Amino acid sequence: MPRCSVAEARRCGELFVQFLRDTGRERESRRDALHAIYTQEFRASTDAKMPNFSSVLFALKVTRRAQVRQGSVRFKQKKRVVVADQYWRPRAEAAPPAPSSTPQPGSVPRGRVAERAELVRGKRGVEIVSEHDEGEGSVRVEVRPGKARTVTLRVHNGGGAPATLLRCRPLRPQREFSFWDAHGVTQGQALLLPPGGSHTVQARCLATSHGCFLATLVFEFSAETGKPFTIGRFLAAVAESPLAKELGPVAPYEPYQAGLRRPRTVVTEEGLPPKSNLHNGLEREVPLRAYPYPASLKDAIAQGPSASPGWAATRSLLEAPLQPDNYQEKFQLLLHLEEIQMEVDIRRYDMQDVTMVQDRALLVLDVPGVAENRPSVLRGDHLLASLSSERERSPLVLYKGYVHAVELDKVKLGFSSKLQRMFLDDLRFDVTFTFNRLPLQVQHRAVALAMQRGLAHVLFPSSSCRRSLLDGAFQPRWFDQKLQDNEEQCRAVTHIVMGTSRPAPYLIFGPPGTGKTVTIVEAIKQVCTCLQGSRVLACAPSNSAADLLCQNLLQDLPVQDVYRIVASSRSPREVPEDIWPCCNWDEDNQCYVYPSRRRLVQYRVLVTTLVTAGRLASANFPPGHFTHVFIDECGQAAEPESAVAVAGLLAAMDPESNPGGGQLVLAGDPQQLGPVLRSPLASQHGLGTSLLERLMRHNPLYAKADGGYDPCFVTKLLWNYRSHPAILKVPNELFYESELKACGNRAHDVRDLYCSWPALPRQGFPVVFHGVCGEDRREARSPSFFNTAEIDVVLRYLRELLQSADQGGRPATSPSDIGVISPYRKQVRVGGRRWRCPAVLRSNPLAQVEKIRRAVTVLDHDLRRVPNIQMLKVGSVEEFQGQERRVVLISTVRSCSALLRLDDTFQLGFLKNPKVAPAPAPRGPARAQPPSRSPLAQRLNVALTRAEALLIVVGNPAVLSKDPNWRR
């Protein structure tokens, strides 16, 4: 065609960019792929003369609408950025407050904040003041244990009419407080206060220990005209140790800001990616699309569902039971909702007015907490920076910075040459963090492939073939000799090897300490030994769980038969040394290698995380290559995540085409922690239910009958090898129908080590509950609570445990024997009545965990000198799942009964763990199901069952006993 002008080529390029957006491929950046789309689809779709791709690319580049670098093309475009928080509701959807302090019949009760404000405000000119006032009706005074202190409260009538002080009383008697006045008002003697009159009441505080002791003091009045009225004051007597004061808030708490909802128009300037440290020889024959969420879905959330005309159809799909026909559509909707909420939650880490320093071609940013994955930042990820001085500019220019390295709390970033040229040492930036979409993409593809590849009979099984993979009886040579004495473990391994459940999955229900992973490993070894031609894919949700599988397999299988595929984003320093000989880290070239399919098919066992299994699905292995897929800790994974290891990798058993394959094995415990999600809508409508749990609750093959579970499909492991019977008793009764049995005593059993510990309240019973009246506190921008009074008690026990051994029955204890658990991994934010309930974020700051770590390793002079004190693990419940320690201390944190309604509404900590009801069960005859999970079942269960020999719980019994499980 005749040569066209740059302007004409640019206009054609803009139409092409819009074509990419309309077809869901706006994220495509490979030049060769874009060239093919332009030539074969866009240009061929019209009879009009179009310039060639090179001309269009040149025009977009010179007009600064695209960045071209080697084989990569990035299109610049204005973009309107909106976040849509699923926890937020417009004011119009909130009920208006009642006009008076007493709820009227049929009215909506007022919120806690409104109730408190009404109670403490002065009325009819009467005010109550104290020199220790802290505002909002709070009177706070510091005390020392064993030493009384008196606080004076003055009642003053500043009105124009007399008022009668009928009496002054605490709502509940508290032994730390006593009240006195000269007239006897505290004894019920009424006192007339004329206009301008005053009266004083003395509050005496005497604490016997450290803590925060609360009392609500109520002053009741009558007047000559009008109704009686009440004014209240909240008294707090705080006894803090020097260490507790040092651990106090570093800055006042700043509640969540709603400014994130303000939309912005932005233009993104591409950055400089790092050189790849990956050699990828693995084929990519099955495409991985971007799977962007529909803009209309995000708009509906931002506006509020009631304002969206299309929400009815969305709600219908959300509420529909999961079936093969809607499997892809429903799960992709749930994943879209999850991503939309992830965009909101990652913004909690945003930074403003920060500086960077130059390091050659890179800029270095300090990110406090990044060393602990708060936020998670890996090489190859990117973040967005804008000039603080241009904050109100529209469109706002965002500079994309690719992560080249993470060193402690410093992140080295590659930005565009444009930003490098304008950089000055005192230039200030606003920084926005992002997340990696790859896990979402592979889950989207998995749920799409699942039904396309004929897995309906695997994911929705209705029967089994009852056809054994063995010609004769199973006569194993056990690799782990201890399994011979465990009937349930032997039964599970036997059924897995025989494969009689196929095409239905085989389930191993493994309560804490029952040897679930040992059973899976034994089954894999037996499959490799007994079934010639078998090929196994072994997966787990986390790297640590996948590493453990690999380490146990290598104890008996030849190293040349096992291959551990590690994601390229993982630091090689985190890979255990005993796995290096069989993993994809190339020590010579200092990079990860993804071998070709031709090489991978030579291994008997491949071990990966669930997400990394998506690379294998892309490689398009021959149908039936993997005869067995094992997923350990399946209960921790959302169903689409488990589907990644199945869809496109496991072919359903078929008597003709695949008679020897199609065996899926799932191991986990639905009574322990499930998937960690952000979206309340996704959690509520099924994304929070694992594949293992869905099958156990809603599929008749896995139902529990009077005689127990059908061993052809599921085995429940019953023998607990971990915990002392006293530790196991309560969780066994609450969550496992009292079916678990403590393994018989063995010589020198570690579980009995602390039965004679001098600090036990009851000898022979290694469980301690230590009651503490602490104070819930928060600081800076972290919405996480911490409780310094509980930390004091935890440190006291740690000092006692780590003293020298053989002193009065005190066993030798090292830091590595001890674990300290605190609940606040999922955080809450509360920002007024517009916020119906909190957003949860897996990687938010852990206030109590951080405070305990700092106290142990820095502030406590005795503990920090203990050898190897850094081996003492302090973490959240999630961090301890799947682990055990000889001694476990639990700090429950919540201590203020005034905030119980907050816990009920916002589902916090150990008191509430948001576990919503799964999708409705298919219609059919009534049948037995696993025990229903209480609101705190999973979190409480995991925390209590980590201990082998000694369990110490520190908390406020008055608060915890409000929950029936804690009361037990």
PDB file of N, CA and C in Angstrom, residues 623-679:
ATOM      1  N   PRO A 623      -1.877 -37.778  27.298  1.00  0.00           N
ATOM      2  CA  PRO A 623      -2.973 -38.244  28.167  1.00  0.00           C
ATOM      3  C   PRO A 623      -2.606 -39.567  28.827  1.00  0.00           C
ATOM      4  N   GLY A 624      -2.846 -39.635  30.128  1.00  0.00           N
ATOM      5  CA  GLY A 624      -2.561 -40.855  30.865  1.00  0.00           C
ATOM      6  C   GLY A 624      -1.124 -40.997  31.322  1.00  0.00           C
ATOM      7  N   HIS A 625      -0.258 -39.994  31.038  1.00  0.00           N
ATOM      8  CA  HIS A 625       1.136 -40.135  31.482  1.00  0.00           C
ATOM      9  C   HIS A 625       1.196 -40.253  33.002  1.00  0.00           C
ATOM     10  N   PHE A 626       0.521 -39.333  33.705  1.00  0.00           N
ATOM     11  CA  PHE A 626       0.487 -39.409  35.169  1.00  0.00           C
ATOM     12  C   PHE A 626      -0.632 -40.369  35.555  1.00  0.00           C
ATOM     13  N   THR A 627      -0.264 -41.485  36.139  1.00  0.00           N
ATOM     14  CA  THR A 627      -1.269 -42.464  36.569  1.00  0.00           C
ATOM     15  C   THR A 627      -1.864 -42.100  37.922  1.00  0.00           C
ATOM     16  N   HIS A 628      -1.092 -41.392  38.746  1.00  0.00           N
ATOM     17  CA  HIS A 628      -1.526 -41.040  40.096  1.00  0.00           C
ATOM     18  C   HIS A 628      -1.176 -39.582  40.382  1.00  0.00           C
ATOM     19  N   VAL A 629      -2.103 -38.857  40.989  1.00  0.00           N
ATOM     20  CA  VAL A 629      -1.838 -37.514  41.502  1.00  0.00           C
ATOM     21  C   VAL A 629      -2.170 -37.512  42.992  1.00  0.00           C
ATOM     22  N   PHE A 630      -1.194 -37.156  43.818  1.00  0.00           N
ATOM     23  CA  PHE A 630      -1.376 -37.054  45.273  1.00  0.00           C
ATOM     24  C   PHE A 630      -1.330 -35.581  45.668  1.00  0.00           C
ATOM     25  N   ILE A 631      -2.294 -35.134  46.467  1.00  0.00           N
ATOM     26  CA  ILE A 631      -2.293 -33.768  46.982  1.00  0.00           C
ATOM     27  C   ILE A 631      -2.312 -33.840  48.504  1.00  0.00           C
ATOM     28  N   ASP A 632      -1.216 -33.474  49.121  1.00  0.00           N
ATOM     29  CA  ASP A 632      -1.142 -33.423  50.586  1.00  0.00           C
ATOM     30  C   ASP A 632      -1.613 -32.048  51.053  1.00  0.00           C
ATOM     31  N   GLU A 633      -2.127 -31.979  52.286  1.00  0.00           N
ATOM     32  CA  GLU A 633      -2.671 -30.735  52.857  1.00  0.00           C
ATOM     33  C   GLU A 633      -3.715 -30.128  51.925  1.00  0.00           C
ATOM     34  N   CYS A 634      -4.545 -30.988  51.333  1.00  0.00           N
ATOM     35  CA  CYS A 634      -5.545 -30.515  50.373  1.00  0.00           C
ATOM     36  C   CYS A 634      -6.567 -29.595  51.036  1.00  0.00           C
ATOM     37  N   GLY A 635      -6.796 -29.773  52.324  1.00  0.00           N
ATOM     38  CA  GLY A 635      -7.762 -28.933  53.017  1.00  0.00           C
ATOM     39  C   GLY A 635      -7.373 -27.473  53.082  1.00  0.00           C
ATOM     40  N   GLN A 636      -6.082 -27.171  52.859  1.00  0.00           N
ATOM     41  CA  GLN A 636      -5.629 -25.782  52.906  1.00  0.00           C
ATOM     42  C   GLN A 636      -5.794 -25.073  51.572  1.00  0.00           C
ATOM     43  N   ALA A 637      -6.148 -25.796  50.515  1.00  0.00           N
ATOM     44  CA  ALA A 637      -6.188 -25.228  49.168  1.00  0.00           C
ATOM     45  C   ALA A 637      -7.625 -25.025  48.715  1.00  0.00           C
ATOM     46  N   ALA A 638      -7.880 -23.886  48.073  1.00  0.00           N
ATOM     47  CA  ALA A 638      -9.169 -23.694  47.414  1.00  0.00           C
ATOM     48  C   ALA A 638      -9.300 -24.728  46.297  1.00  0.00           C
ATOM     49  N   GLU A 639     -10.527 -25.104  45.960  1.00  0.00           N
ATOM     50  CA  GLU A 639     -10.711 -26.158  44.961  1.00  0.00           C
ATOM     51  C   GLU A 639     -10.065 -25.835  43.621  1.00  0.00           C
ATOM     52  N   PRO A 640     -10.167 -24.594  43.099  1.00  0.00           N
ATOM     53  CA  PRO A 640      -9.478 -24.319  41.831  1.00  0.00           C
ATOM     54  C   PRO A 640      -7.969 -24.521  41.912  1.00  0.00           C
ATOM     55  N   GLU A 641      -7.378 -24.305  43.092  1.00  0.00           N
ATOM     56  CA  GLU A 641      -5.947 -24.527  43.258  1.00  0.00           C
ATOM     57  C   GLU A 641      -5.623 -26.015  43.170  1.00  0.00           C
ATOM     58  N   SER A 642      -6.456 -26.850  43.775  1.00  0.00           N
ATOM     59  CA  SER A 642      -6.255 -28.290  43.643  1.00  0.00           C
ATOM     60  C   SER A 642      -6.480 -28.740  42.206  1.00  0.00           C
ATOM     61  N   ALA A 643      -7.410 -28.100  41.516  1.00  0.00           N
ATOM     62  CA  ALA A 643      -7.698 -28.473  40.125  1.00  0.00           C
ATOM     63  C   ALA A 643      -6.501 -28.227  39.215  1.00  0.00           C
ATOM     64  N   VAL A 644      -5.591 -27.314  39.603  1.00  0.00           N
ATOM     65  CA  VAL A 644      -4.397 -27.045  38.789  1.00  0.00           C
ATOM     66  C   VAL A 644      -3.575 -28.317  38.616  1.00  0.00           C
ATOM     67  N   ALA A 645      -3.509 -29.141  39.670  1.00  0.00           N
ATOM     68  CA  ALA A 645      -2.701 -30.362  39.618  1.00  0.00           C
ATOM     69  C   ALA A 645      -3.430 -31.518  38.944  1.00  0.00           C
ATOM     70  N   VAL A 646      -4.685 -31.303  38.566  1.00  0.00           N
ATOM     71  CA  VAL A 646      -5.482 -32.388  38.002  1.00  0.00           C
ATOM     72  C   VAL A 646      -5.846 -32.114  36.548  1.00  0.00           C
ATOM     73  N   ALA A 647      -6.384 -30.915  36.276  1.00  0.00           N
ATOM     74  CA  ALA A 647      -6.887 -30.602  34.943  1.00  0.00           C
ATOM     75  C   ALA A 647      -5.734 -30.512  33.946  1.00  0.00           C
ATOM     76  N   GLY A 648      -5.789 -31.336  32.920  1.00  0.00           N
ATOM     77  CA  GLY A 648      -4.731 -31.356  31.920  1.00  0.00           C
ATOM     78  C   GLY A 648      -3.557 -32.241  32.290  1.00  0.00           C
ATOM     79  N   LEU A 649      -3.594 -32.858  33.465  1.00  0.00           N
ATOM     80  CA  LEU A 649      -2.486 -33.719  33.907  1.00  0.00           C
ATOM     81  C   LEU A 649      -2.950 -35.132  34.226  1.00  0.00           C
ATOM     82  N   LEU A 650      -4.138 -35.265  34.807  1.00  0.00           N
ATOM     83  CA  LEU A 650      -4.657 -36.581  35.147  1.00  0.00           C
ATOM     84  C   LEU A 650      -5.821 -36.907  34.227  1.00  0.00           C
ATOM     85  N   ALA A 651      -5.750 -38.040  33.553  1.00  0.00           N
ATOM     86  CA  ALA A 651      -6.856 -38.498  32.717  1.00  0.00           C
ATOM     87  C   ALA A 651      -7.734 -39.422  33.544  1.00  0.00           C
ATOM     88  N   ALA A 652      -9.046 -39.235  33.456  1.00  0.00           N
ATOM     89  CA  ALA A 652      -9.963 -40.074  34.223  1.00  0.00           C
ATOM     90  C   ALA A 652      -9.801 -41.538  33.831  1.00  0.00           C
ATOM     91  N   MET A 653      -9.968 -42.401  34.815  1.00  0.00           N
ATOM     92  CA  MET A 653      -9.863 -43.832  34.557  1.00  0.00           C
ATOM     93  C   MET A 653     -10.919 -44.246  33.519  1.00  0.00           C
ATOM     94  N   ASP A 654     -10.488 -45.005  32.529  1.00  0.00           N
ATOM     95  CA  ASP A 654     -11.394 -45.521  31.504  1.00  0.00           C
ATOM     96  C   ASP A 654     -10.991 -46.962  31.206  1.00  0.00           C
ATOM     97  N   PRO A 655     -11.933 -47.911  31.238  1.00  0.00           N
ATOM     98  CA  PRO A 655     -11.565 -49.323  31.044  1.00  0.00           C
ATOM     99  C   PRO A 655     -10.855 -49.590  29.718  1.00  0.00           C
ATOM    100  N   GLU A 656     -11.130 -48.775  28.708  1.00  0.00           N
ATOM    101  CA  GLU A 656     -10.537 -49.009  27.395  1.00  0.00           C
ATOM    102  C   GLU A 656      -9.257 -48.203  27.192  1.00  0.00           C
ATOM    103  N   SER A 657      -9.370 -46.865  27.365  1.00  0.00           N
ATOM    104  CA  SER A 657      -8.242 -45.999  27.011  1.00  0.00           C
ATOM    105  C   SER A 657      -7.270 -45.759  28.154  1.00  0.00           C
ATOM    106  N   ASN A 658      -7.706 -45.864  29.399  1.00  0.00           N
ATOM    107  CA  ASN A 658      -6.816 -45.556  30.526  1.00  0.00           C
ATOM    108  C   ASN A 658      -7.118 -46.487  31.700  1.00  0.00           C
ATOM    109  N   PRO A 659      -6.954 -47.802  31.519  1.00  0.00           N
ATOM    110  CA  PRO A 659      -7.336 -48.740  32.578  1.00  0.00           C
ATOM    111  C   PRO A 659      -6.428 -48.702  33.795  1.00  0.00           C
ATOM    112  N   GLY A 660      -5.185 -48.248  33.639  1.00  0.00           N
ATOM    113  CA  GLY A 660      -4.246 -48.296  34.756  1.00  0.00           C
ATOM    114  C   GLY A 660      -3.998 -46.964  35.415  1.00  0.00           C
ATOM    115  N   GLY A 661      -4.769 -45.956  35.074  1.00  0.00           N
ATOM    116  CA  GLY A 661      -4.506 -44.622  35.634  1.00  0.00           C
ATOM    117  C   GLY A 661      -5.741 -43.989  36.224  1.00  0.00           C
ATOM    118  N   GLY A 662      -5.649 -42.674  36.365  1.00  0.00           N
ATOM    119  CA  GLY A 662      -6.790 -41.918  36.841  1.00  0.00           C
ATOM    120  C   GLY A 662      -6.992 -41.920  38.332  1.00  0.00           C
ATOM    121  N   GLN A 663      -5.951 -42.209  39.131  1.00  0.00           N
ATOM    122  CA  GLN A 663      -6.112 -42.245  40.586  1.00  0.00           C
ATOM    123  C   GLN A 663      -5.712 -40.918  41.202  1.00  0.00           C
ATOM    124  N   LEU A 664      -6.678 -40.243  41.811  1.00  0.00           N
ATOM    125  CA  LEU A 664      -6.433 -39.005  42.550  1.00  0.00           C
ATOM    126  C   LEU A 664      -6.542 -39.307  44.042  1.00  0.00           C
ATOM    127  N   VAL A 665      -5.545 -38.868  44.817  1.00  0.00           N
ATOM    128  CA  VAL A 665      -5.526 -39.090  46.269  1.00  0.00           C
ATOM    129  C   VAL A 665      -5.433 -37.735  46.958  1.00  0.00           C
ATOM    130  N   LEU A 666      -6.372 -37.467  47.832  1.00  0.00           N
ATOM    131  CA  LEU A 666      -6.413 -36.208  48.576  1.00  0.00           C
ATOM    132  C   LEU A 666      -6.231 -36.501  50.058  1.00  0.00           C
ATOM    133  N   ALA A 667      -5.338 -35.768  50.695  1.00  0.00           N
ATOM    134  CA  ALA A 667      -5.104 -35.950  52.128  1.00  0.00           C
ATOM    135  C   ALA A 667      -5.222 -34.608  52.825  1.00  0.00           C
ATOM    136  N   GLY A 668      -5.906 -34.589  53.948  1.00  0.00           N
ATOM    137  CA  GLY A 668      -6.054 -33.346  54.689  1.00  0.00           C
ATOM    138  C   GLY A 668      -7.032 -33.512  55.832  1.00  0.00           C
ATOM    139  N   ASP A 669      -7.391 -32.391  56.424  1.00  0.00           N
ATOM    140  CA  ASP A 669      -8.285 -32.396  57.580  1.00  0.00           C
ATOM    141  C   ASP A 669      -9.219 -31.194  57.470  1.00  0.00           C
ATOM    142  N   PRO A 670     -10.502 -31.410  57.179  1.00  0.00           N
ATOM    143  CA  PRO A 670     -11.425 -30.268  57.064  1.00  0.00           C
ATOM    144  C   PRO A 670     -11.673 -29.549  58.377  1.00  0.00           C
ATOM    145  N   GLN A 671     -11.214 -30.125  59.485  1.00  0.00           N
ATOM    146  CA  GLN A 671     -11.383 -29.450  60.769  1.00  0.00           C
ATOM    147  C   GLN A 671     -10.230 -28.502  61.088  1.00  0.00           C
ATOM    148  N   GLN A 672      -9.203 -28.463  60.251  1.00  0.00           N
ATOM    149  CA  GLN A 672      -8.108 -27.519  60.447  1.00  0.00           C
ATOM    150  C   GLN A 672      -8.270 -26.352  59.457  1.00  0.00           C
ATOM    151  N   LEU A 673      -7.298 -25.464  59.431  1.00  0.00           N
ATOM    152  CA  LEU A 673      -7.425 -24.251  58.644  1.00  0.00           C
ATOM    153  C   LEU A 673      -7.639 -24.559  57.170  1.00  0.00           C
ATOM    154  N   GLY A 674      -8.572 -23.860  56.572  1.00  0.00           N
ATOM    155  CA  GLY A 674      -8.837 -23.997  55.155  1.00  0.00           C
ATOM    156  C   GLY A 674      -8.107 -22.935  54.358  1.00  0.00           C
ATOM    157  N   PRO A 675      -8.542 -22.694  53.122  1.00  0.00           N
ATOM    158  CA  PRO A 675      -7.897 -21.671  52.291  1.00  0.00           C
ATOM    159  C   PRO A 675      -8.008 -20.290  52.934  1.00  0.00           C
ATOM    160  N   VAL A 676      -6.977 -19.483  52.767  1.00  0.00           N
ATOM    161  CA  VAL A 676      -6.982 -18.107  53.268  1.00  0.00           C
ATOM    162  C   VAL A 676      -7.402 -17.203  52.116  1.00  0.00           C
ATOM    163  N   LEU A 677      -8.532 -16.554  52.262  1.00  0.00           N
ATOM    164  CA  LEU A 677      -9.091 -15.738  51.191  1.00  0.00           C
ATOM    165  C   LEU A 677      -9.275 -14.305  51.639  1.00  0.00           C
ATOM    166  N   ARG A 678      -9.420 -13.408  50.669  1.00  0.00           N
ATOM    167  CA  ARG A 678      -9.684 -12.004  50.948  1.00  0.00           C
ATOM    168  C   ARG A 678     -11.151 -11.649  50.760  1.00  0.00           C
ATOM    169  N   SER A 679     -11.779 -12.203  49.733  1.00  0.00           N
ATOM    170  CA  SER A 679     -13.123 -11.780  49.349  1.00  0.00           C
ATOM    171  C   SER A 679     -14.184 -12.429  50.227  1.00  0.00           C
TER     172      SER A 679
END
